Amino acid sequence: MPDDAVHAYRRDGVVCLRRVLDEGPVERLRDAVDRSAEVPGPLGYKIGEPGKSGFFYYDFQMHERLEGFDWFVHQSGVPRLAGDLMGSPGVTLYYSNLFVKDGGSKVASPWHEDAAYQRIDGDQCLNFWAALDTIPSATTLVFLRRSHTRGGPVFRPRHFDPDAGYDHPLTWNRTAMPPPQQLEAQFEALWWALEPGDALVFNHRTIHGAPANTLKTRRRAAALLLIGDTAAYNADPGTSDPPFRDDTKSHGDHPAGKVFSRLI
Ligand SMILES: O=C(O)CCC(=O)C(=O)O
């Protein structure tokens, strides 16, 4: 991992790594994403139907059922890259994730920080989000530069489906998200157009979002949420999204164990 990438990740809360995955793995992950869209996992969330204009779908834990994602978790080398960025010798899997936002999708991903949905406290948690299609600037993720350094409470999570909400998320220690205009005035926006195999790697406190996909092109991504050695399990009551918990852990423990596997 080049020093400038580590520096950019820590300074900005996000870095773009080019060509992290070769064509073969990208193809395998695409195949896994498409198969998952046909037969989603128990936590899969769909708006629309695969193959039809505007399809939007996300899902979790594909590595437990699809070979391409098992490779991504166990053989791709991604956990080591993540550890280098975080400055952590050890790396633990929180979950695997995918996003499909097909052409014509009217669903924008709202400004949010991943920490809002999670049971993980501390600086060492990141999202390693790999593009599986060409993603032009008009549909790529947008980050609020250095928003991970702002400190203070985590902002309340917002459901990605504009017609849905959360009943009992981890909201007791969350604060309301400021209006978009306020955030956009406070932080500089950063984004990158992507080619298949490029990755965006971002801290779980970095605020980000994405526009609707108004283009005709598909926009598929495979992601791993990874935890470093200094991260802590948040055992507070309520749910998270995804709702994974490990009741053998106490508040403040490292999350690695039966539920969240240590990878290195
Ligand atoms: O793919 C998207 O539009 C949103 C992805 C995202 O925000 C995330 O992975 O946290």
PDB file of C-alpha atoms and ligand atoms in Angstrom:
ATOM      1  CA  MET A   1       0.000   0.000   0.000  1.00  0.00           C
ATOM      2  CA  PRO A   2       1.654   3.290  -1.077  1.00  0.00           C
ATOM      3  CA  ASP A   3       2.245   5.842   1.695  1.00  0.00           C
ATOM      4  CA  ASP A   4       0.294   8.523  -0.176  1.00  0.00           C
ATOM      5  CA  ALA A   5      -2.797   6.277  -0.211  1.00  0.00           C
ATOM      6  CA  VAL A   6      -2.519   5.722   3.546  1.00  0.00           C
ATOM      7  CA  HIS A   7      -2.053   9.438   4.069  1.00  0.00           C
ATOM      8  CA  ALA A   8      -5.044  10.323   1.859  1.00  0.00           C
ATOM      9  CA  TYR A   9      -7.279   7.752   3.606  1.00  0.00           C
ATOM     10  CA  ARG A  10      -6.423   9.096   7.053  1.00  0.00           C
ATOM     11  CA  ARG A  11      -6.554  12.775   6.047  1.00  0.00           C
ATOM     12  CA  ASP A  12      -9.684  12.746   3.854  1.00  0.00           C
ATOM     13  CA  GLY A  13     -11.527   9.723   5.249  1.00  0.00           C
ATOM     14  CA  VAL A  14     -11.596   8.169   1.779  1.00  0.00           C
ATOM     15  CA  VAL A  15      -9.162   7.035  -0.893  1.00  0.00           C
ATOM     16  CA  CYS A  16      -9.641   5.716  -4.412  1.00  0.00           C
ATOM     17  CA  LEU A  17      -7.455   2.691  -5.246  1.00  0.00           C
ATOM     18  CA  ARG A  18      -7.194   1.877  -8.941  1.00  0.00           C
ATOM     19  CA  ARG A  19      -7.333  -1.669 -10.384  1.00  0.00           C
ATOM     20  CA  VAL A  20      -7.371  -3.497  -7.065  1.00  0.00           C
ATOM     21  CA  LEU A  21      -9.252  -6.382  -8.674  1.00  0.00           C
ATOM     22  CA  ASP A  22      -8.324  -7.965 -12.025  1.00  0.00           C
ATOM     23  CA  GLU A  23     -10.810  -8.849 -14.726  1.00  0.00           C
ATOM     24  CA  GLY A  24     -11.267 -12.478 -13.605  1.00  0.00           C
ATOM     25  CA  PRO A  25     -12.326 -11.650 -10.024  1.00  0.00           C
ATOM     26  CA  VAL A  26     -14.492  -8.769 -11.242  1.00  0.00           C
ATOM     27  CA  GLU A  27     -16.295 -11.219 -13.537  1.00  0.00           C
ATOM     28  CA  ARG A  28     -16.770 -13.716 -10.678  1.00  0.00           C
ATOM     29  CA  LEU A  29     -18.116 -11.022  -8.390  1.00  0.00           C
ATOM     30  CA  ARG A  30     -20.490  -9.756 -11.098  1.00  0.00           C
ATOM     31  CA  ASP A  31     -21.772 -13.280 -11.548  1.00  0.00           C
ATOM     32  CA  ALA A  32     -22.272 -13.593  -7.776  1.00  0.00           C
ATOM     33  CA  VAL A  33     -24.090 -10.243  -7.622  1.00  0.00           C
ATOM     34  CA  ASP A  34     -26.402 -11.216 -10.492  1.00  0.00           C
ATOM     35  CA  ARG A  35     -27.168 -14.595  -8.919  1.00  0.00           C
ATOM     36  CA  SER A  36     -27.859 -12.927  -5.607  1.00  0.00           C
ATOM     37  CA  ALA A  37     -30.236 -10.467  -7.285  1.00  0.00           C
ATOM     38  CA  GLU A  38     -32.224 -13.449  -8.630  1.00  0.00           C
ATOM     39  CA  VAL A  39     -32.224 -15.289  -5.289  1.00  0.00           C
ATOM     40  CA  PRO A  40     -31.511 -12.759  -2.523  1.00  0.00           C
ATOM     41  CA  GLY A  41     -30.306 -13.672   0.947  1.00  0.00           C
ATOM     42  CA  PRO A  42     -32.573 -13.275   3.999  1.00  0.00           C
ATOM     43  CA  LEU A  43     -31.469  -9.642   4.461  1.00  0.00           C
ATOM     44  CA  GLY A  44     -31.615  -8.659   0.791  1.00  0.00           C
ATOM     45  CA  TYR A  45     -33.610  -5.501   0.046  1.00  0.00           C
ATOM     46  CA  LYS A  46     -35.057  -4.895  -3.415  1.00  0.00           C
ATOM     47  CA  ILE A  47     -36.831  -2.050  -5.101  1.00  0.00           C
ATOM     48  CA  GLY A  48     -38.089  -3.260  -8.476  1.00  0.00           C
ATOM     49  CA  GLU A  49     -37.113  -6.420 -10.323  1.00  0.00           C
ATOM     50  CA  PRO A  50     -33.737  -7.542 -11.712  1.00  0.00           C
ATOM     51  CA  GLY A  51     -33.419  -6.843 -15.429  1.00  0.00           C
ATOM     52  CA  LYS A  52     -36.101  -4.121 -15.325  1.00  0.00           C
ATOM     53  CA  SER A  53     -35.305  -0.423 -15.524  1.00  0.00           C
ATOM     54  CA  GLY A  54     -34.704   1.235 -12.159  1.00  0.00           C
ATOM     55  CA  PHE A  55     -33.857  -1.927 -10.187  1.00  0.00           C
ATOM     56  CA  PHE A  56     -32.164  -1.124  -6.864  1.00  0.00           C
ATOM     57  CA  TYR A  57     -30.946  -3.910  -4.597  1.00  0.00           C
ATOM     58  CA  TYR A  58     -28.590  -4.403  -1.704  1.00  0.00           C
ATOM     59  CA  ASP A  59     -27.731  -7.501   0.274  1.00  0.00           C
ATOM     60  CA  PHE A  60     -25.400  -8.913   2.897  1.00  0.00           C
ATOM     61  CA  GLN A  61     -23.201 -11.944   3.684  1.00  0.00           C
ATOM     62  CA  MET A  62     -22.923 -13.210   0.111  1.00  0.00           C
ATOM     63  CA  HIS A  63     -19.572 -14.799   1.061  1.00  0.00           C
ATOM     64  CA  GLU A  64     -21.571 -17.419   2.983  1.00  0.00           C
ATOM     65  CA  ARG A  65     -23.342 -18.604  -0.161  1.00  0.00           C
ATOM     66  CA  LEU A  66     -21.506 -17.435  -3.295  1.00  0.00           C
ATOM     67  CA  GLU A  67     -18.014 -18.448  -4.359  1.00  0.00           C
ATOM     68  CA  GLY A  68     -17.015 -15.061  -5.836  1.00  0.00           C
ATOM     69  CA  PHE A  69     -17.616 -13.343  -2.488  1.00  0.00           C
ATOM     70  CA  ASP A  70     -15.921 -16.141  -0.541  1.00  0.00           C
ATOM     71  CA  TRP A  71     -12.835 -15.411  -2.677  1.00  0.00           C
ATOM     72  CA  PHE A  72     -13.241 -11.676  -2.036  1.00  0.00           C
ATOM     73  CA  VAL A  73     -13.169 -12.244   1.732  1.00  0.00           C
ATOM     74  CA  HIS A  74     -10.565 -14.991   1.987  1.00  0.00           C
ATOM     75  CA  GLN A  75      -8.217 -14.791  -0.987  1.00  0.00           C
ATOM     76  CA  SER A  76      -8.346 -11.358  -2.589  1.00  0.00           C
ATOM     77  CA  GLY A  77      -5.807  -9.729  -0.263  1.00  0.00           C
ATOM     78  CA  VAL A  78      -8.323  -6.951   0.433  1.00  0.00           C
ATOM     79  CA  PRO A  79      -8.251  -7.431   4.256  1.00  0.00           C
ATOM     80  CA  ARG A  80      -4.464  -6.805   4.265  1.00  0.00           C
ATOM     81  CA  LEU A  81      -4.915  -3.626   2.197  1.00  0.00           C
ATOM     82  CA  ALA A  82      -7.595  -2.502   4.632  1.00  0.00           C
ATOM     83  CA  GLY A  83      -5.340  -3.246   7.606  1.00  0.00           C
ATOM     84  CA  ASP A  84      -2.549  -1.184   6.047  1.00  0.00           C
ATOM     85  CA  LEU A  85      -4.882   1.766   5.527  1.00  0.00           C
ATOM     86  CA  MET A  86      -6.199   1.582   9.102  1.00  0.00           C
ATOM     87  CA  GLY A  87      -2.768   0.908  10.595  1.00  0.00           C
ATOM     88  CA  SER A  88      -3.951  -2.398  12.063  1.00  0.00           C
ATOM     89  CA  PRO A  89      -2.042  -5.711  11.977  1.00  0.00           C
ATOM     90  CA  GLY A  90      -5.281  -7.674  12.496  1.00  0.00           C
ATOM     91  CA  VAL A  91      -8.474  -7.405  10.423  1.00  0.00           C
ATOM     92  CA  THR A  92     -11.936  -8.754  11.244  1.00  0.00           C
ATOM     93  CA  LEU A  93     -14.926  -9.074   8.930  1.00  0.00           C
ATOM     94  CA  TYR A  94     -18.023  -7.187   9.984  1.00  0.00           C
ATOM     95  CA  TYR A  95     -20.015  -8.199   6.871  1.00  0.00           C
ATOM     96  CA  SER A  96     -19.981  -8.451   3.093  1.00  0.00           C
ATOM     97  CA  ASN A  97     -22.317  -6.217   1.117  1.00  0.00           C
ATOM     98  CA  LEU A  98     -23.448  -5.536  -2.422  1.00  0.00           C
ATOM     99  CA  PHE A  99     -25.250  -2.737  -4.241  1.00  0.00           C
ATOM    100  CA  VAL A 100     -26.998  -2.809  -7.597  1.00  0.00           C
ATOM    101  CA  LYS A 101     -28.348   0.453  -8.932  1.00  0.00           C
ATOM    102  CA  ASP A 102     -29.523  -0.151 -12.470  1.00  0.00           C
ATOM    103  CA  GLY A 103     -30.100   2.490 -15.110  1.00  0.00           C
ATOM    104  CA  GLY A 104     -33.295   4.417 -14.483  1.00  0.00           C
ATOM    105  CA  SER A 105     -33.179   3.969 -10.683  1.00  0.00           C
ATOM    106  CA  LYS A 106     -34.776   6.988  -9.073  1.00  0.00           C
ATOM    107  CA  VAL A 107     -33.361   6.167  -5.661  1.00  0.00           C
ATOM    108  CA  ALA A 108     -30.561   8.422  -4.424  1.00  0.00           C
ATOM    109  CA  SER A 109     -28.505   7.136  -1.510  1.00  0.00           C
ATOM    110  CA  PRO A 110     -28.927   9.820   1.186  1.00  0.00           C
ATOM    111  CA  TRP A 111     -26.033  11.454   3.026  1.00  0.00           C
ATOM    112  CA  HIS A 112     -25.080   9.047   5.793  1.00  0.00           C
ATOM    113  CA  GLU A 113     -22.145   7.613   7.722  1.00  0.00           C
ATOM    114  CA  ASP A 114     -21.832   3.823   7.905  1.00  0.00           C
ATOM    115  CA  ALA A 115     -21.212   4.041  11.662  1.00  0.00           C
ATOM    116  CA  ALA A 116     -24.872   5.060  12.050  1.00  0.00           C
ATOM    117  CA  TYR A 117     -26.051   1.553  11.168  1.00  0.00           C
ATOM    118  CA  GLN A 118     -23.358  -0.365  13.022  1.00  0.00           C
ATOM    119  CA  ARG A 119     -22.377  -1.874  16.358  1.00  0.00           C
ATOM    120  CA  ILE A 120     -18.782  -0.773  15.916  1.00  0.00           C
ATOM    121  CA  ASP A 121     -17.180   2.123  17.805  1.00  0.00           C
ATOM    122  CA  GLY A 122     -13.774   3.658  17.124  1.00  0.00           C
ATOM    123  CA  ASP A 123     -11.732   4.804  14.176  1.00  0.00           C
ATOM    124  CA  GLN A 124     -10.749   1.401  12.760  1.00  0.00           C
ATOM    125  CA  CYS A 125     -13.720   0.413  10.678  1.00  0.00           C
ATOM    126  CA  LEU A 126     -13.891   0.911   6.930  1.00  0.00           C
ATOM    127  CA  ASN A 127     -15.886   0.120   3.841  1.00  0.00           C
ATOM    128  CA  PHE A 128     -13.891  -1.407   0.962  1.00  0.00           C
ATOM    129  CA  TRP A 129     -16.286  -0.728  -1.929  1.00  0.00           C
ATOM    130  CA  ALA A 130     -15.208  -2.189  -5.279  1.00  0.00           C
ATOM    131  CA  ALA A 131     -16.766  -1.123  -8.578  1.00  0.00           C
ATOM    132  CA  LEU A 132     -17.858  -3.961 -10.859  1.00  0.00           C
ATOM    133  CA  ASP A 133     -19.000  -1.723 -13.733  1.00  0.00           C
ATOM    134  CA  THR A 134     -17.803   1.524 -15.261  1.00  0.00           C
ATOM    135  CA  ILE A 135     -19.254   4.156 -12.939  1.00  0.00           C
ATOM    136  CA  PRO A 136     -19.194   7.666 -14.393  1.00  0.00           C
ATOM    137  CA  SER A 137     -19.108  10.769 -12.180  1.00  0.00           C
ATOM    138  CA  ALA A 138     -22.874  11.197 -12.555  1.00  0.00           C
ATOM    139  CA  THR A 139     -23.607   8.010 -10.584  1.00  0.00           C
ATOM    140  CA  THR A 140     -20.569   7.498  -8.376  1.00  0.00           C
ATOM    141  CA  LEU A 141     -20.446   7.795  -4.577  1.00  0.00           C
ATOM    142  CA  VAL A 142     -19.767  11.295  -3.246  1.00  0.00           C
ATOM    143  CA  PHE A 143     -17.846  11.874   0.005  1.00  0.00           C
ATOM    144  CA  LEU A 144     -17.661  14.810   2.359  1.00  0.00           C
ATOM    145  CA  ARG A 145     -13.934  15.236   2.715  1.00  0.00           C
ATOM    146  CA  ARG A 146     -12.584  15.047   6.283  1.00  0.00           C
ATOM    147  CA  SER A 147     -16.077  14.598   7.735  1.00  0.00           C
ATOM    148  CA  HIS A 148     -14.688  11.600   9.670  1.00  0.00           C
ATOM    149  CA  THR A 149     -12.582  14.008  11.770  1.00  0.00           C
ATOM    150  CA  ARG A 150     -15.504  16.095  13.011  1.00  0.00           C
ATOM    151  CA  GLY A 151     -15.878  14.146  16.278  1.00  0.00           C
ATOM    152  CA  GLY A 152     -19.164  14.319  18.150  1.00  0.00           C
ATOM    153  CA  PRO A 153     -22.065  11.913  18.017  1.00  0.00           C
ATOM    154  CA  VAL A 154     -22.923   9.690  15.104  1.00  0.00           C
ATOM    155  CA  PHE A 155     -25.776  10.933  12.926  1.00  0.00           C
ATOM    156  CA  ARG A 156     -29.060   9.024  12.925  1.00  0.00           C
ATOM    157  CA  PRO A 157     -29.348   6.404  10.161  1.00  0.00           C
ATOM    158  CA  ARG A 158     -31.660   6.921   7.211  1.00  0.00           C
ATOM    159  CA  HIS A 159     -33.203   4.030   5.340  1.00  0.00           C
ATOM    160  CA  PHE A 160     -32.043   3.714   1.723  1.00  0.00           C
ATOM    161  CA  ASP A 161     -35.632   3.153   0.627  1.00  0.00           C
ATOM    162  CA  PRO A 162     -37.264   6.612   0.735  1.00  0.00           C
ATOM    163  CA  ASP A 163     -40.595   4.910   1.553  1.00  0.00           C
ATOM    164  CA  ALA A 164     -39.236   2.934   4.527  1.00  0.00           C
ATOM    165  CA  GLY A 165     -37.906   3.833   7.958  1.00  0.00           C
ATOM    166  CA  TYR A 166     -36.316   2.262  11.009  1.00  0.00           C
ATOM    167  CA  ASP A 167     -38.413   1.297  14.032  1.00  0.00           C
ATOM    168  CA  HIS A 168     -35.688   0.576  16.541  1.00  0.00           C
ATOM    169  CA  PRO A 169     -32.226   1.357  15.215  1.00  0.00           C
ATOM    170  CA  LEU A 170     -29.304   2.374  17.405  1.00  0.00           C
ATOM    171  CA  THR A 171     -30.793   5.832  17.794  1.00  0.00           C
ATOM    172  CA  TRP A 172     -30.453   6.495  21.518  1.00  0.00           C
ATOM    173  CA  ASN A 173     -26.977   7.935  21.099  1.00  0.00           C
ATOM    174  CA  ARG A 174     -27.491   9.274  17.586  1.00  0.00           C
ATOM    175  CA  THR A 175     -28.117  12.864  16.659  1.00  0.00           C
ATOM    176  CA  ALA A 176     -30.195  14.314  13.812  1.00  0.00           C
ATOM    177  CA  MET A 177     -28.414  14.672  10.466  1.00  0.00           C
ATOM    178  CA  PRO A 178     -28.063  18.374   9.604  1.00  0.00           C
ATOM    179  CA  PRO A 179     -29.782  19.552   6.423  1.00  0.00           C
ATOM    180  CA  PRO A 180     -27.844  18.708   3.218  1.00  0.00           C
ATOM    181  CA  GLN A 181     -27.114  22.388   2.479  1.00  0.00           C
ATOM    182  CA  GLN A 182     -25.388  22.753   5.849  1.00  0.00           C
ATOM    183  CA  LEU A 183     -23.218  19.663   5.299  1.00  0.00           C
ATOM    184  CA  GLU A 184     -22.356  20.697   1.752  1.00  0.00           C
ATOM    185  CA  ALA A 185     -21.311  24.179   2.954  1.00  0.00           C
ATOM    186  CA  GLN A 186     -19.168  22.709   5.743  1.00  0.00           C
ATOM    187  CA  PHE A 187     -17.258  20.046   3.787  1.00  0.00           C
ATOM    188  CA  GLU A 188     -15.747  19.814   0.340  1.00  0.00           C
ATOM    189  CA  ALA A 189     -17.306  17.105  -1.874  1.00  0.00           C
ATOM    190  CA  LEU A 190     -14.956  14.461  -3.292  1.00  0.00           C
ATOM    191  CA  TRP A 191     -15.726  11.831  -5.924  1.00  0.00           C
ATOM    192  CA  TRP A 192     -14.090   9.677  -8.549  1.00  0.00           C
ATOM    193  CA  ALA A 193     -15.340   8.143 -11.790  1.00  0.00           C
ATOM    194  CA  LEU A 194     -14.523   4.433 -11.594  1.00  0.00           C
ATOM    195  CA  GLU A 195     -13.621   1.529 -13.813  1.00  0.00           C
ATOM    196  CA  PRO A 196     -14.319  -2.119 -12.932  1.00  0.00           C
ATOM    197  CA  GLY A 197     -11.852  -3.273 -10.281  1.00  0.00           C
ATOM    198  CA  ASP A 198     -11.270   0.192  -8.796  1.00  0.00           C
ATOM    199  CA  ALA A 199     -12.129   0.591  -5.118  1.00  0.00           C
ATOM    200  CA  LEU A 200     -13.297   3.402  -2.881  1.00  0.00           C
ATOM    201  CA  VAL A 201     -12.158   2.819   0.676  1.00  0.00           C
ATOM    202  CA  PHE A 202     -13.725   4.958   3.354  1.00  0.00           C
ATOM    203  CA  ASN A 203     -13.841   5.319   7.123  1.00  0.00           C
ATOM    204  CA  HIS A 204     -17.181   4.459   8.760  1.00  0.00           C
ATOM    205  CA  ARG A 205     -17.483   8.057  10.029  1.00  0.00           C
ATOM    206  CA  THR A 206     -17.051   9.607   6.568  1.00  0.00           C
ATOM    207  CA  ILE A 207     -20.336  11.067   5.379  1.00  0.00           C
ATOM    208  CA  HIS A 208     -21.231   9.957   1.862  1.00  0.00           C
ATOM    209  CA  GLY A 209     -24.136   9.473  -0.491  1.00  0.00           C
ATOM    210  CA  ALA A 210     -24.878   8.874  -4.162  1.00  0.00           C
ATOM    211  CA  PRO A 211     -27.205  10.287  -6.768  1.00  0.00           C
ATOM    212  CA  ALA A 212     -29.943   8.263  -8.438  1.00  0.00           C
ATOM    213  CA  ASN A 213     -28.742   6.416 -11.531  1.00  0.00           C
ATOM    214  CA  THR A 214     -30.235   8.480 -14.338  1.00  0.00           C
ATOM    215  CA  LEU A 215     -27.950   6.845 -16.928  1.00  0.00           C
ATOM    216  CA  LYS A 216     -28.763   3.707 -18.895  1.00  0.00           C
ATOM    217  CA  THR A 217     -25.779   1.821 -17.484  1.00  0.00           C
ATOM    218  CA  ARG A 218     -25.783  -0.681 -14.592  1.00  0.00           C
ATOM    219  CA  ARG A 219     -23.939   0.165 -11.437  1.00  0.00           C
ATOM    220  CA  ARG A 220     -22.888  -2.882  -9.411  1.00  0.00           C
ATOM    221  CA  ALA A 221     -20.519  -2.878  -6.439  1.00  0.00           C
ATOM    222  CA  ALA A 222     -19.164  -5.451  -3.989  1.00  0.00           C
ATOM    223  CA  ALA A 223     -18.051  -4.300  -0.557  1.00  0.00           C
ATOM    224  CA  LEU A 224     -16.450  -5.599   2.617  1.00  0.00           C
ATOM    225  CA  LEU A 225     -16.931  -3.868   5.949  1.00  0.00           C
ATOM    226  CA  LEU A 226     -13.719  -4.490   7.869  1.00  0.00           C
ATOM    227  CA  ILE A 227     -12.644  -3.816  11.425  1.00  0.00           C
ATOM    228  CA  GLY A 228      -9.169  -3.163  12.864  1.00  0.00           C
ATOM    229  CA  ASP A 229      -7.665  -4.181  16.196  1.00  0.00           C
ATOM    230  CA  THR A 230      -8.637  -1.050  18.133  1.00  0.00           C
ATOM    231  CA  ALA A 231     -12.349  -1.135  17.205  1.00  0.00           C
ATOM    232  CA  ALA A 232     -14.884  -1.873  19.942  1.00  0.00           C
ATOM    233  CA  TYR A 233     -18.188  -3.742  20.020  1.00  0.00           C
ATOM    234  CA  ASN A 234     -21.199  -1.591  20.867  1.00  0.00           C
ATOM    235  CA  ALA A 235     -23.519  -3.752  23.005  1.00  0.00           C
ATOM    236  CA  ASP A 236     -26.211  -1.121  23.550  1.00  0.00           C
ATOM    237  CA  PRO A 237     -29.834  -2.265  23.160  1.00  0.00           C
ATOM    238  CA  GLY A 238     -31.732  -1.756  19.915  1.00  0.00           C
ATOM    239  CA  THR A 239     -30.974  -3.085  16.469  1.00  0.00           C
ATOM    240  CA  SER A 240     -28.441  -2.315  13.802  1.00  0.00           C
ATOM    241  CA  ASP A 241     -28.674  -2.714  10.036  1.00  0.00           C
ATOM    242  CA  PRO A 242     -27.722  -5.432   9.221  1.00  0.00           C
ATOM    243  CA  PRO A 243     -28.960  -6.711  12.615  1.00  0.00           C
ATOM    244  CA  PHE A 244     -25.878  -8.763  13.488  1.00  0.00           C
ATOM    245  CA  ARG A 245     -24.975  -9.034  17.153  1.00  0.00           C
ATOM    246  CA  ASP A 246     -22.811 -11.196  19.363  1.00  0.00           C
ATOM    247  CA  ASP A 247     -24.340 -11.520  22.814  1.00  0.00           C
ATOM    248  CA  THR A 248     -21.185 -13.126  24.165  1.00  0.00           C
ATOM    249  CA  LYS A 249     -19.475  -9.730  23.803  1.00  0.00           C
ATOM    250  CA  SER A 250     -19.545  -6.942  26.350  1.00  0.00           C
ATOM    251  CA  HIS A 251     -19.654  -3.290  25.455  1.00  0.00           C
ATOM    252  CA  GLY A 252     -16.121  -2.226  24.488  1.00  0.00           C
ATOM    253  CA  ASP A 253     -14.821  -5.725  23.665  1.00  0.00           C
ATOM    254  CA  HIS A 254     -13.117  -6.313  20.357  1.00  0.00           C
ATOM    255  CA  PRO A 255     -15.826  -7.714  18.028  1.00  0.00           C
ATOM    256  CA  ALA A 256     -13.799 -10.689  16.694  1.00  0.00           C
ATOM    257  CA  GLY A 257     -15.306 -14.013  17.708  1.00  0.00           C
ATOM    258  CA  LYS A 258     -18.000 -16.454  16.626  1.00  0.00           C
ATOM    259  CA  VAL A 259     -20.116 -13.871  14.816  1.00  0.00           C
ATOM    260  CA  PHE A 260     -17.466 -11.579  13.376  1.00  0.00           C
ATOM    261  CA  SER A 261     -14.561 -13.630  12.012  1.00  0.00           C
ATOM    262  CA  ARG A 262     -10.978 -12.550  12.359  1.00  0.00           C
ATOM    263  CA  LEU A 263      -9.463 -12.756   8.867  1.00  0.00           C
ATOM    264  CA  ILE A 264      -5.855 -11.883   9.733  1.00  0.00           C
TER     265      ILE A 264
HETATM  266  O1  LIG B   1     -24.297   2.230  -3.637  1.00  0.00           O
HETATM  267  C1  LIG B   1     -24.824   3.202  -3.092  1.00  0.00           C
HETATM  268  O2  LIG B   1     -25.543   3.995  -3.713  1.00  0.00           O
HETATM  269  C2  LIG B   1     -24.596   3.479  -1.657  1.00  0.00           C
HETATM  270  C3  LIG B   1     -23.460   2.727  -1.066  1.00  0.00           C
HETATM  271  C4  LIG B   1     -23.180   3.208   0.300  1.00  0.00           C
HETATM  272  O3  LIG B   1     -23.537   4.270   0.687  1.00  0.00           O
HETATM  273  C5  LIG B   1     -22.442   2.359   1.219  1.00  0.00           C
HETATM  274  O4  LIG B   1     -21.970   1.294   0.825  1.00  0.00           O
HETATM  275  O5  LIG B   1     -22.320   2.762   2.399  1.00  0.00           O
END
